[in-house]
XYZ file of C-alpha atoms in Angstrom:
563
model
C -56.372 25.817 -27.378
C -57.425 29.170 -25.698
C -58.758 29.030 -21.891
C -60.356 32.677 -20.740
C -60.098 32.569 -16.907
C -62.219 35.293 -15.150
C -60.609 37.388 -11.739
C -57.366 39.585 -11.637
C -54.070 37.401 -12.238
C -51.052 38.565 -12.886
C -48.635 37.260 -15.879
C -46.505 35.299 -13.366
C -49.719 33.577 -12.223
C -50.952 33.353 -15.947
C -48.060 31.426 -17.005
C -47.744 29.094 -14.347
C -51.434 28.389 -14.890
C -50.971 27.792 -18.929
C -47.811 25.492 -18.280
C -49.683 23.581 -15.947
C -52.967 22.578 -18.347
C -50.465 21.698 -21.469
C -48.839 19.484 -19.637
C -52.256 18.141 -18.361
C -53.727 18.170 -21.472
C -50.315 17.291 -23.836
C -51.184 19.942 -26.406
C -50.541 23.710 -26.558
C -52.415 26.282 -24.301
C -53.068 30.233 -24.453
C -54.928 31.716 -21.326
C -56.658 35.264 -21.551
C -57.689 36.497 -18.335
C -60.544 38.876 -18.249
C -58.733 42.676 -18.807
C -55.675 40.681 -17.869
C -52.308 39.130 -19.422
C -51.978 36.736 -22.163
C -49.554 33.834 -21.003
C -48.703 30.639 -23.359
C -47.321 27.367 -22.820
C -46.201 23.787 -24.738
C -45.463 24.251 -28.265
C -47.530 26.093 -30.310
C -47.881 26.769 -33.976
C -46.654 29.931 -34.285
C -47.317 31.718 -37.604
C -44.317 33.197 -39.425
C -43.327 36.194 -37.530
C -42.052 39.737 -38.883
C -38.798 39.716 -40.030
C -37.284 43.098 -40.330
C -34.771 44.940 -42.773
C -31.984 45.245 -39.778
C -32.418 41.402 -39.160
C -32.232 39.941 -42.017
C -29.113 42.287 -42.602
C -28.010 40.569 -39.295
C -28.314 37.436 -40.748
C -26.461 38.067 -44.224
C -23.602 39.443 -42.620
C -23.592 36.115 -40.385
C -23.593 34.243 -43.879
C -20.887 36.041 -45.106
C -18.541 36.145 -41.414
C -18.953 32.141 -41.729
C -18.279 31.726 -45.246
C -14.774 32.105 -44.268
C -11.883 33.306 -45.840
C -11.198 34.737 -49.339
C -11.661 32.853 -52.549
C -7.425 32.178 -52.600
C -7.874 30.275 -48.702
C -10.115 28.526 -49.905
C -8.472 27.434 -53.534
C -5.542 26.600 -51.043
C -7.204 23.985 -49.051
C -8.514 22.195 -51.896
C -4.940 22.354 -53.483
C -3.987 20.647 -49.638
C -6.580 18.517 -49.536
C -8.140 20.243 -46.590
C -11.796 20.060 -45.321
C -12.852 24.225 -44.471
C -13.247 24.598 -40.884
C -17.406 24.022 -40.485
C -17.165 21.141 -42.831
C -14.406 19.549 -40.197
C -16.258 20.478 -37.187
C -19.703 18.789 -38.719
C -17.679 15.777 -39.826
C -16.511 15.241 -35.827
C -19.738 16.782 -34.022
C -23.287 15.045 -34.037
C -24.300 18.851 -33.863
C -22.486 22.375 -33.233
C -24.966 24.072 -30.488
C -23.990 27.662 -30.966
C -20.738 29.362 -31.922
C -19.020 32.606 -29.614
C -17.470 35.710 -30.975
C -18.455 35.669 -34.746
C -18.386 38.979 -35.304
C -14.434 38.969 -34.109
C -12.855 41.424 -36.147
C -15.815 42.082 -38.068
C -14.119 45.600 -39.192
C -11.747 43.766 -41.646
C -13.362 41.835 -44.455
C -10.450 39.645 -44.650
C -10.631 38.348 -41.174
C -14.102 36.614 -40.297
C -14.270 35.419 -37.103
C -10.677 36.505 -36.743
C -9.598 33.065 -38.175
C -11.032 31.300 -34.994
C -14.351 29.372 -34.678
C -15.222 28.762 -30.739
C -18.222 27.139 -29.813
C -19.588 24.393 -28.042
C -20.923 21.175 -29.933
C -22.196 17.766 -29.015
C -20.421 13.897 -28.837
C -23.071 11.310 -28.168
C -25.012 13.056 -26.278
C -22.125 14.857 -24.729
C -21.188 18.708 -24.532
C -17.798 19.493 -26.066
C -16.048 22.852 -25.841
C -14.118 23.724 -29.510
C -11.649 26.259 -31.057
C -10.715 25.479 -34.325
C -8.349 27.665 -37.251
C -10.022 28.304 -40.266
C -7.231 27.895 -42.663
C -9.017 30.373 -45.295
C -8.223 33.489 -43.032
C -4.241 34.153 -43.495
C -3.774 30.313 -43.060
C -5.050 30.018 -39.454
C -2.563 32.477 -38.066
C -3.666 33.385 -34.811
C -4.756 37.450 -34.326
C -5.876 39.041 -30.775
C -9.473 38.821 -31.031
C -8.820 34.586 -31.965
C -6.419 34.855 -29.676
C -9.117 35.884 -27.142
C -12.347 33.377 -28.178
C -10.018 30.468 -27.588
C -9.066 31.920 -23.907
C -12.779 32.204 -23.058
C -13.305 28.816 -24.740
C -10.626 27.256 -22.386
C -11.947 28.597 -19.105
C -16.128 27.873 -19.777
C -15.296 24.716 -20.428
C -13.700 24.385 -17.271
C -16.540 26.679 -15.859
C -18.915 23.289 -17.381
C -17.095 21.013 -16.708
C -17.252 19.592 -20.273
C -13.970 18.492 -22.535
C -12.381 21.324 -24.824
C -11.517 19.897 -28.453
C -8.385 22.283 -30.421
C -8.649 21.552 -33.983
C -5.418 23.050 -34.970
C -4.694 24.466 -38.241
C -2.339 27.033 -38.106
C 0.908 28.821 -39.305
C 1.179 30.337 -35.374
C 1.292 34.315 -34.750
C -0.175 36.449 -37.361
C 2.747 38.582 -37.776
C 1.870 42.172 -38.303
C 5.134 44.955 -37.877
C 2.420 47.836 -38.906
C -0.694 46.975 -37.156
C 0.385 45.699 -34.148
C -3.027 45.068 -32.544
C -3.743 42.460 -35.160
C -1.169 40.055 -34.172
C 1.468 40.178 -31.851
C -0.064 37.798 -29.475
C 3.203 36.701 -27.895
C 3.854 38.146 -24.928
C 0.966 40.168 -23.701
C -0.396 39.231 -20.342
C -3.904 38.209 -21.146
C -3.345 37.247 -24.852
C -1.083 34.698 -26.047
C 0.910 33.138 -23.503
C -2.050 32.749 -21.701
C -3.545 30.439 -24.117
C -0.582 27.753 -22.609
C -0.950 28.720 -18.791
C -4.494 27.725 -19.352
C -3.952 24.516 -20.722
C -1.130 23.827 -17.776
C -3.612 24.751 -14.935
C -6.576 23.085 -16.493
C -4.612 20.426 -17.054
C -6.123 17.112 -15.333
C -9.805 19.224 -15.120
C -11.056 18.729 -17.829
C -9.961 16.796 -21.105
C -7.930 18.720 -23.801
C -7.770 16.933 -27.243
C -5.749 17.825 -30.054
C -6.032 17.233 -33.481
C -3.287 18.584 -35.542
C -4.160 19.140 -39.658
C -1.006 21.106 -40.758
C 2.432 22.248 -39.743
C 2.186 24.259 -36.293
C 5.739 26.285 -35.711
C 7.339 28.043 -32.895
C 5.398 28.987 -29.716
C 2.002 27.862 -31.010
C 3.302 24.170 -31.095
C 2.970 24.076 -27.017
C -0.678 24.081 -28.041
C -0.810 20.113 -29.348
C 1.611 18.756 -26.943
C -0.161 20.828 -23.695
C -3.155 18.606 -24.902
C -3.839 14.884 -22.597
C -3.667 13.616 -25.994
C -2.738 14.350 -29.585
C -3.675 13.049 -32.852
C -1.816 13.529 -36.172
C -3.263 13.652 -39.754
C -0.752 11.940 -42.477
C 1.025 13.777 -45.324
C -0.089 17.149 -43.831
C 0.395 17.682 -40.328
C 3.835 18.254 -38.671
C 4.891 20.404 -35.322
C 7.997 22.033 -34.324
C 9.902 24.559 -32.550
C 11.385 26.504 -35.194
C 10.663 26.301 -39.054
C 12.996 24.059 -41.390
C 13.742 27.382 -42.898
C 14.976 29.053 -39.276
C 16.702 26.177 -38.453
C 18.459 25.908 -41.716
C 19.655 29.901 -40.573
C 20.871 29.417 -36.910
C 22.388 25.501 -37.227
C 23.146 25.146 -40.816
C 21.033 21.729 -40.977
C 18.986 21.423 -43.915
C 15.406 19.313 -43.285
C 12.225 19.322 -44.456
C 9.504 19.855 -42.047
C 8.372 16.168 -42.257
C 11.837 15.362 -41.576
C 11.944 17.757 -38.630
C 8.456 17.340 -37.524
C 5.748 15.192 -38.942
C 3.863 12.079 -37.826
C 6.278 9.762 -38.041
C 8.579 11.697 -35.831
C 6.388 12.403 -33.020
C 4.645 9.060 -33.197
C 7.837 7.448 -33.099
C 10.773 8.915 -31.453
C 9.625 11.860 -29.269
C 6.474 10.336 -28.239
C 4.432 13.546 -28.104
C 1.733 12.082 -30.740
C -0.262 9.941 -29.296
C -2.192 8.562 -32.628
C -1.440 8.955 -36.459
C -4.480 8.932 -38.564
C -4.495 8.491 -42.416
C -7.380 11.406 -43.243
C -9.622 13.744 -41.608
C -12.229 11.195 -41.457
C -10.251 8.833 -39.198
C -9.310 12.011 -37.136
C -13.383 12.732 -35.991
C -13.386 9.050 -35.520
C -10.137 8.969 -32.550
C -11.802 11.676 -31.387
C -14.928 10.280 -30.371
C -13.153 6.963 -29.463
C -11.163 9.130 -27.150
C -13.540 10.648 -25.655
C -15.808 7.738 -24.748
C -13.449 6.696 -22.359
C -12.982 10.071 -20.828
C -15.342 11.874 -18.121
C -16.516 15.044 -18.791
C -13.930 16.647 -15.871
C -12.105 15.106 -13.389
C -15.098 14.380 -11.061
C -17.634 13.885 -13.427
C -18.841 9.481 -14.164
C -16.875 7.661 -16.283
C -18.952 7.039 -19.755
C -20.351 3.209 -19.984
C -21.250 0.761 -22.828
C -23.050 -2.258 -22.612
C -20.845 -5.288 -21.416
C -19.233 -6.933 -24.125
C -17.438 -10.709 -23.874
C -13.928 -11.047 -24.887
C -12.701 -11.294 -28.153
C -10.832 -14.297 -27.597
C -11.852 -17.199 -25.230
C -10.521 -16.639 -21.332
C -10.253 -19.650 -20.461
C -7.722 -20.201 -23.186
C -4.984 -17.563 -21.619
C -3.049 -19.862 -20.082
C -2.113 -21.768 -23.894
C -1.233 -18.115 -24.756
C 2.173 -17.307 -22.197
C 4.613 -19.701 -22.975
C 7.036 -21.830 -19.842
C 9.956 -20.793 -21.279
C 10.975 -17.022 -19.130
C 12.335 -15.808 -22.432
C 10.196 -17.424 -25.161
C 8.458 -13.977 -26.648
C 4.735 -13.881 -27.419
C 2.589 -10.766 -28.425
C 0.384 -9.467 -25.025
C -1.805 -7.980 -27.165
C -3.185 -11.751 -27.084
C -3.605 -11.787 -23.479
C -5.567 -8.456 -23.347
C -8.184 -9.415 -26.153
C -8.912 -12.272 -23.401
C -9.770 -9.922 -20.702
C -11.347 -6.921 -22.205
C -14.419 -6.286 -23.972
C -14.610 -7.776 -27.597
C -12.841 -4.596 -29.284
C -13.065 -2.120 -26.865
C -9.019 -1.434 -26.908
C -7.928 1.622 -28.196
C -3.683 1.506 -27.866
C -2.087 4.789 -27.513
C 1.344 5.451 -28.423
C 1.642 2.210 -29.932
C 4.679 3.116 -32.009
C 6.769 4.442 -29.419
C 8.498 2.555 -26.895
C 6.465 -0.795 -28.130
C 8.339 -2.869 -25.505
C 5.501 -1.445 -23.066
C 1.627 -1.283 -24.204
C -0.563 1.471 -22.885
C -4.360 2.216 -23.929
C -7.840 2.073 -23.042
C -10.710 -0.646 -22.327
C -13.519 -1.918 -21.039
C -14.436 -4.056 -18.866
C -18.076 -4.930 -17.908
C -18.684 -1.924 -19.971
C -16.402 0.510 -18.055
C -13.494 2.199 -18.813
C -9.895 0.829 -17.627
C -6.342 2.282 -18.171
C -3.830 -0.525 -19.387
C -0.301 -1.205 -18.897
C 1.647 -4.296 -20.187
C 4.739 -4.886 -20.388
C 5.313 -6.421 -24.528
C 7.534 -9.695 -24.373
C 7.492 -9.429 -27.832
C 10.249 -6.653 -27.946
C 12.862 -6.714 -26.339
C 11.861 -8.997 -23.697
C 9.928 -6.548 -22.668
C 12.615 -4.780 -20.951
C 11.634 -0.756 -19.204
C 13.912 1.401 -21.159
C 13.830 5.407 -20.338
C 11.350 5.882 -23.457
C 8.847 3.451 -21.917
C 9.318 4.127 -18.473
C 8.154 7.655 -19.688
C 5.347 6.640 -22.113
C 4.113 4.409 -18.793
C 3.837 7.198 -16.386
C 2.685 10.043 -18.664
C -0.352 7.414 -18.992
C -0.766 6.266 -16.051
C -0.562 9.927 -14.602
C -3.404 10.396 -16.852
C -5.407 7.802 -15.821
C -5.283 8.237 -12.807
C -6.297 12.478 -12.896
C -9.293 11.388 -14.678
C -10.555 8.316 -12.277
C -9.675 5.728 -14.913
C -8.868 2.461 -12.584
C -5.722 0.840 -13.935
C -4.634 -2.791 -14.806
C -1.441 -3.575 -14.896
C 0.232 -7.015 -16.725
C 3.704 -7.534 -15.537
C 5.834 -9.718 -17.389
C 9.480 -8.075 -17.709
C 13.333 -8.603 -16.695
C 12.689 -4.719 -14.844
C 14.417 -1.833 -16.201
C 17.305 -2.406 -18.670
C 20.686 -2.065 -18.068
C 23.687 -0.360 -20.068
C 25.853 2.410 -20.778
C 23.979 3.644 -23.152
C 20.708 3.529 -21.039
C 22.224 5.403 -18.474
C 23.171 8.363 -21.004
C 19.771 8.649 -21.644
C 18.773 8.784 -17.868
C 17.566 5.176 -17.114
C 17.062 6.323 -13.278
C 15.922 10.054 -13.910
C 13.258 8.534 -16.508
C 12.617 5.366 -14.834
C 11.932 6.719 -11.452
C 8.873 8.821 -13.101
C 6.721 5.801 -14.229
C 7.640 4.131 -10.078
C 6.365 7.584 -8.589
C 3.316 7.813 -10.673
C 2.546 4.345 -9.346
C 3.368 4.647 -6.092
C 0.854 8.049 -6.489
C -1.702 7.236 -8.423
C -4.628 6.636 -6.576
C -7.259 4.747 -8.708
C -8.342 1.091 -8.271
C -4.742 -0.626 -9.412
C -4.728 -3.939 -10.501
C -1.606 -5.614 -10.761
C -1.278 -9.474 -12.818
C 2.086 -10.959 -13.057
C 1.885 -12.849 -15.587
C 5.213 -14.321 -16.207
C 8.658 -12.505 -15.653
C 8.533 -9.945 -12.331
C 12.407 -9.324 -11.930
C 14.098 -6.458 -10.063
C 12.335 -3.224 -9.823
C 10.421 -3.928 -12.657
C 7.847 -4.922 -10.214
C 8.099 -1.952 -8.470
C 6.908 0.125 -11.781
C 4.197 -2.190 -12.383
C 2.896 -1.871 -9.087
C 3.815 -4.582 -7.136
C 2.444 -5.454 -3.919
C 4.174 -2.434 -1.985
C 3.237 0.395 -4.390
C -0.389 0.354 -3.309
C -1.961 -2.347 -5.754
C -5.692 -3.029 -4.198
C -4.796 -6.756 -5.587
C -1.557 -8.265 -6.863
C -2.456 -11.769 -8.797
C -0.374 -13.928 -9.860
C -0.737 -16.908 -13.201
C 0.469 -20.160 -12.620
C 3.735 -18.577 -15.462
C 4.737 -16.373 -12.956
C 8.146 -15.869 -11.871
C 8.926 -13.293 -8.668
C 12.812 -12.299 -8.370
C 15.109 -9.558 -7.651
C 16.854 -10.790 -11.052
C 16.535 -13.022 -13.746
C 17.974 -16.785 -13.077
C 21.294 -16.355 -15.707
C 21.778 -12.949 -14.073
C 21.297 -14.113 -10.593
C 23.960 -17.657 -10.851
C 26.942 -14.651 -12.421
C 25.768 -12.359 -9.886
C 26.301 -14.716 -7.344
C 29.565 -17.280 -8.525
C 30.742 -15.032 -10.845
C 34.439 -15.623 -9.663
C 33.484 -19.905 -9.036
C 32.206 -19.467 -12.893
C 35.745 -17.647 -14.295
C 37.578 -20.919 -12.938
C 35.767 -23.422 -14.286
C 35.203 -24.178 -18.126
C 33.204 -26.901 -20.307
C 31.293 -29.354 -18.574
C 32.280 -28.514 -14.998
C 30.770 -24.702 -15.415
C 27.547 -26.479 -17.700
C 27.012 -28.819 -14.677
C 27.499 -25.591 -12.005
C 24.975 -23.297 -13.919
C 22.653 -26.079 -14.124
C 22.648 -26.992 -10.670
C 22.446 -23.047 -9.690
C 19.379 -22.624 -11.457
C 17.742 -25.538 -9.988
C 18.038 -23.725 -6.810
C 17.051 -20.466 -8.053
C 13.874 -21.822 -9.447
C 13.134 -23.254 -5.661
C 13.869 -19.788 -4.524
C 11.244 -18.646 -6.650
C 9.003 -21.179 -6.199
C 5.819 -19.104 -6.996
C 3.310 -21.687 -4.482
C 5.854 -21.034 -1.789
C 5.407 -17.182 -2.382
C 1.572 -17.290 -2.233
C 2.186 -19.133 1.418
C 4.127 -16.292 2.330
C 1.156 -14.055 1.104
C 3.872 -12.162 -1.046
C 1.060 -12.365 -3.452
C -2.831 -11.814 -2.970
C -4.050 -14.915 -4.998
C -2.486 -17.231 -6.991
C -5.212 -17.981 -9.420
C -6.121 -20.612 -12.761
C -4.897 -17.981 -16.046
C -8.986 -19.071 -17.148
C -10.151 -17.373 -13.986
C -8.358 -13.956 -14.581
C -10.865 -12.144 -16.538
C -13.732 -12.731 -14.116
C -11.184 -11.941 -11.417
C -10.628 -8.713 -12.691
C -13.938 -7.451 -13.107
C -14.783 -8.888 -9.534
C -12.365 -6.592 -8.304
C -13.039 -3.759 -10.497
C -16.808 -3.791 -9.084
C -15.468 -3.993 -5.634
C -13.064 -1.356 -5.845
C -15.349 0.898 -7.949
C -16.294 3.521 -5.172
C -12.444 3.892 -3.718
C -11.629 6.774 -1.737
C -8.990 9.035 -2.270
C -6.419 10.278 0.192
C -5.689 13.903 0.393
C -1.460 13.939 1.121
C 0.080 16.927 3.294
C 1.651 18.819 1.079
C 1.762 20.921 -2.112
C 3.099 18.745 -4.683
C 5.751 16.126 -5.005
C 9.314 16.868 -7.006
C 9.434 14.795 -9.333
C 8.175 16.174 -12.826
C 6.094 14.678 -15.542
């Protein structure tokens, strides 16, 4: 509707009028004042505007930057099996807001967008920072001006405080010898290397996920693995240092590059993949997962979902650990009694199985686990786990993620061959990112607690704000067969049938008084001995009471010991 008003106002006065009365009136407003400015307000009907010549020219040259790459880029991701870049990003993304620096490279018809789509989309509700290659330009190989959008990318999103998403799909450099200032984006100070000082400084700010959709080579592979987490597409992703082909020329070793680098590789012996997804479908799907457990930055809330019950019945947990110390059972069937019903997402779950690290919920609200996996090995720490642990828990705990801990292992394992691999230069990373990690820390023993093994989990005097205890639980520097040779090891080499039977049997029987777990409650080595049925509502007791925990700034720069 149309209001005249009569006096002298000004257009600031105008508009502040006009927005007032459509918001009284819930419908669309346009006040004249008398020789005086026209101001409008709510949502009108507009009739088609003019569109001009130079606009629309605007606008086909934005159809054709977007299109991507040349008819053969495009033939070649079909012939992969490759979504193009904008059908990828609206696969993951409920909605791409706006992209940045479309017209990079706009000069060269065979380099839209310089190979690089930045932009900014939306997750549930949620704003997400994105670079992604477009495969059709020169297979994703990364030019200056990409080079550049994914730089600016990096740092608004930090600027936000919002997550940045790499969809990476890219043969690394674009390798130029006569036009330099197309590629060459190795070494120059605000260029390429930057791309990796950026993710190490915003590292533990804000989020970085990586999806990887095709072999990455060289110096552009620090991209996936600088991400918090990494997630692998089957039969056509793989990441390396060097190219089977280069290292075929400086070692002699032939490999192909799944053999060198793919999924199974990195999900399974280096540990730098975090999940391996079948197709790109799955891949938007870990992503979101992913994210809703993740804040926006550091200091942003945690997201919530309503409270869920278990999957499996509480009060049936205790059934679920067996007496027997070294009868093996799956923990996966103690957490689906104290989480929400489906709510854990496992990460790493192929590497180092013998410890089991992911996400949950509980009441709703995200928690970090860590459980030791009877299952294998006994559940033993070797280097590779005691690694996998602290990475995780590091991670946790730079994102406000409160962690719970379920301790059931023999401690760290022992062996030449374990101390090759650096058993105590590994080990002592997952006991320092304990001791200072700084979240709510939660820490169940649920059966075996032997050696320093307890010390990793977060025992009682690495800063747990509760150590419980099930009625299975066993507390000891070692286990009972370790601690009778430790002790009458020379008694034991005299003796032989019945006489050494009879000797063990009698030392364990005193062992197990040692440990007698009531008698360590007394002592208040433990916070609460507790029913197994009472540990989920335990748990979330605790959770809500520990929920607004302070942190503790420490004098000093940084400690030594690297993740």
């Amino acid at each position: 509707m149309e209001i005249r008003v009569s006096g002298e106002t000004d257009e600031e006065t105008a508009r502040v009028i006009a927005t007032a009365l459509a918001e009284h009136l819930g419908r669309p407003v346009k006040l004249r004042a008398h020789d005086g400015p026209v101001a409008s307000a709510g949502d009108p009907d507009w009739p088609d505007g003019v569109v001009t010549e130079r606009e629309d020219q605007i606008r086909e040259e934005i159809e054709r930057i977007t299109a991507g790459g040349p008819e053969r880029g495009h033939e070649k991701l079909q012939e992969l099996g490759k979504l193009f870049v904008r059908d990828r990003l609206e696969l993951i993304f409920d909605a791409v807001e706006y992209e940045d620096g479309t017209f990079a490279r706009a000069d060269d018809e065979e380099l839209p967008a310089d190979g690089m789509v930045t932009g900014v989309g939306r997750i549930d509700g949620r704003q997400v920072f994105f670079t992604a290659n477009d495969y059709s330009v020169k297979a994703g190989s990364l030019g200056q001006m990409g080079v550049e959008k994914a730089l600016r990318t990096a740092e608004r999103a930090v600027e936000a405080g919002a997550p940045v998403l790499r969809l990476i799909d890219s043969t690394g450099a674009r390798l130029n010898v006569e036009e330099r200032d197309e590629g060459d984006t190795h070494v120059d100070r605000y260029r390429g290397g930057r791309m990796f000082y950026n993710q190490c400084v915003h590292s533990g700010q804000v989020p970085q996920i990586g999806v990887l959709y095709g072999p990455d080579i060289a110096g552009s592979a620090y991209t996936p693995v600088f991400c918090d987490f990494l997630v692998m597409v089957e039969d056509v992703s793989a990441m390396a240092i060097a190219s089977p082909r280069i290292v075929a020329a400086m070692t002699g070793e032939e490999v192909s590059m799944d053999a060198l680098g793919g999924p199974e590789v990195h999900a399974t012996q280096s540990g730098s993949c975090d999940l391996v997804v079948p197709d790109e479908e799955a891949a938007a799907t870990a992503v979101r997962d992913l994210l809703s457990y993740l804040p926006d930055a550091y200091d942003a809330d945690l997201p919530t979902r309503s409270p869920a019950p278990p999957a499996a019945n509480p009060k049936g947990l205790d059934a679920v650990i067996p007496e027997s110390p070294n009868r093996a059972y799956d923990v996966h069937e103690v957490i689906e009694r104290l989480v929400d019903r489906e709510s854990f997402l496992e990460v790493k779950p192929r590497f180092a199985p013998e410890i089991v690290t992911g996400f949950a919920r509980v009441e709703g609200r995200p928690v970090g686990v860590v459980a030791n996996q009877p299952e294998h090995v006994s559940g033993a720490i070797f280097p590779d786990s005691a690694e996998k642990a602290a990475e995780f828990v590091w991670i946790c705990d730079a994102y406000e993620i409160p962690l719970m801990y379920l301790c059931d292992t023999p401690g760290f394992m022992v062996g030449s061959e374990v101390e090759r691999q650096g058993i105590l230069q590994r080990g002592r990373k997952f006991i320092y990112a304990t001791s200072n990690a700084q979240v709510p820390k939660l820490c169940v023993i649920t059966r075996k607690a032997y050696g320093a093994g307890i010390y990793a989990m977060c025992g009682p005097a690495f800063g747990a704000d509760a150590t419980l205890a099930l009625p299975s639980a066993e507390i000891s520097v070692m286990g009972p067969q370790a601690a009778v040779h430790a002790l009458f090891g020379d008694q034991l080499a005299d003796m032989d049938g019945d006489q050494r039977e009879a000797f063990v049997e009698s030392a364990r029987e005193q062992f197990e008084e040692y440990v007698d777990l009531q008698a360590q409650a007394a002592r208040m080595q433990v916070d609460e001995l507790l029913p197994a049925g009472d540990l989920r509502d335990q748990l979330a007791a605790r959770l809500r009471t520990f929920r607004g925990k302070r942190r503790t700034e420490r004098d000093r720069h940084h400690g030594t010991v690297l993740f």
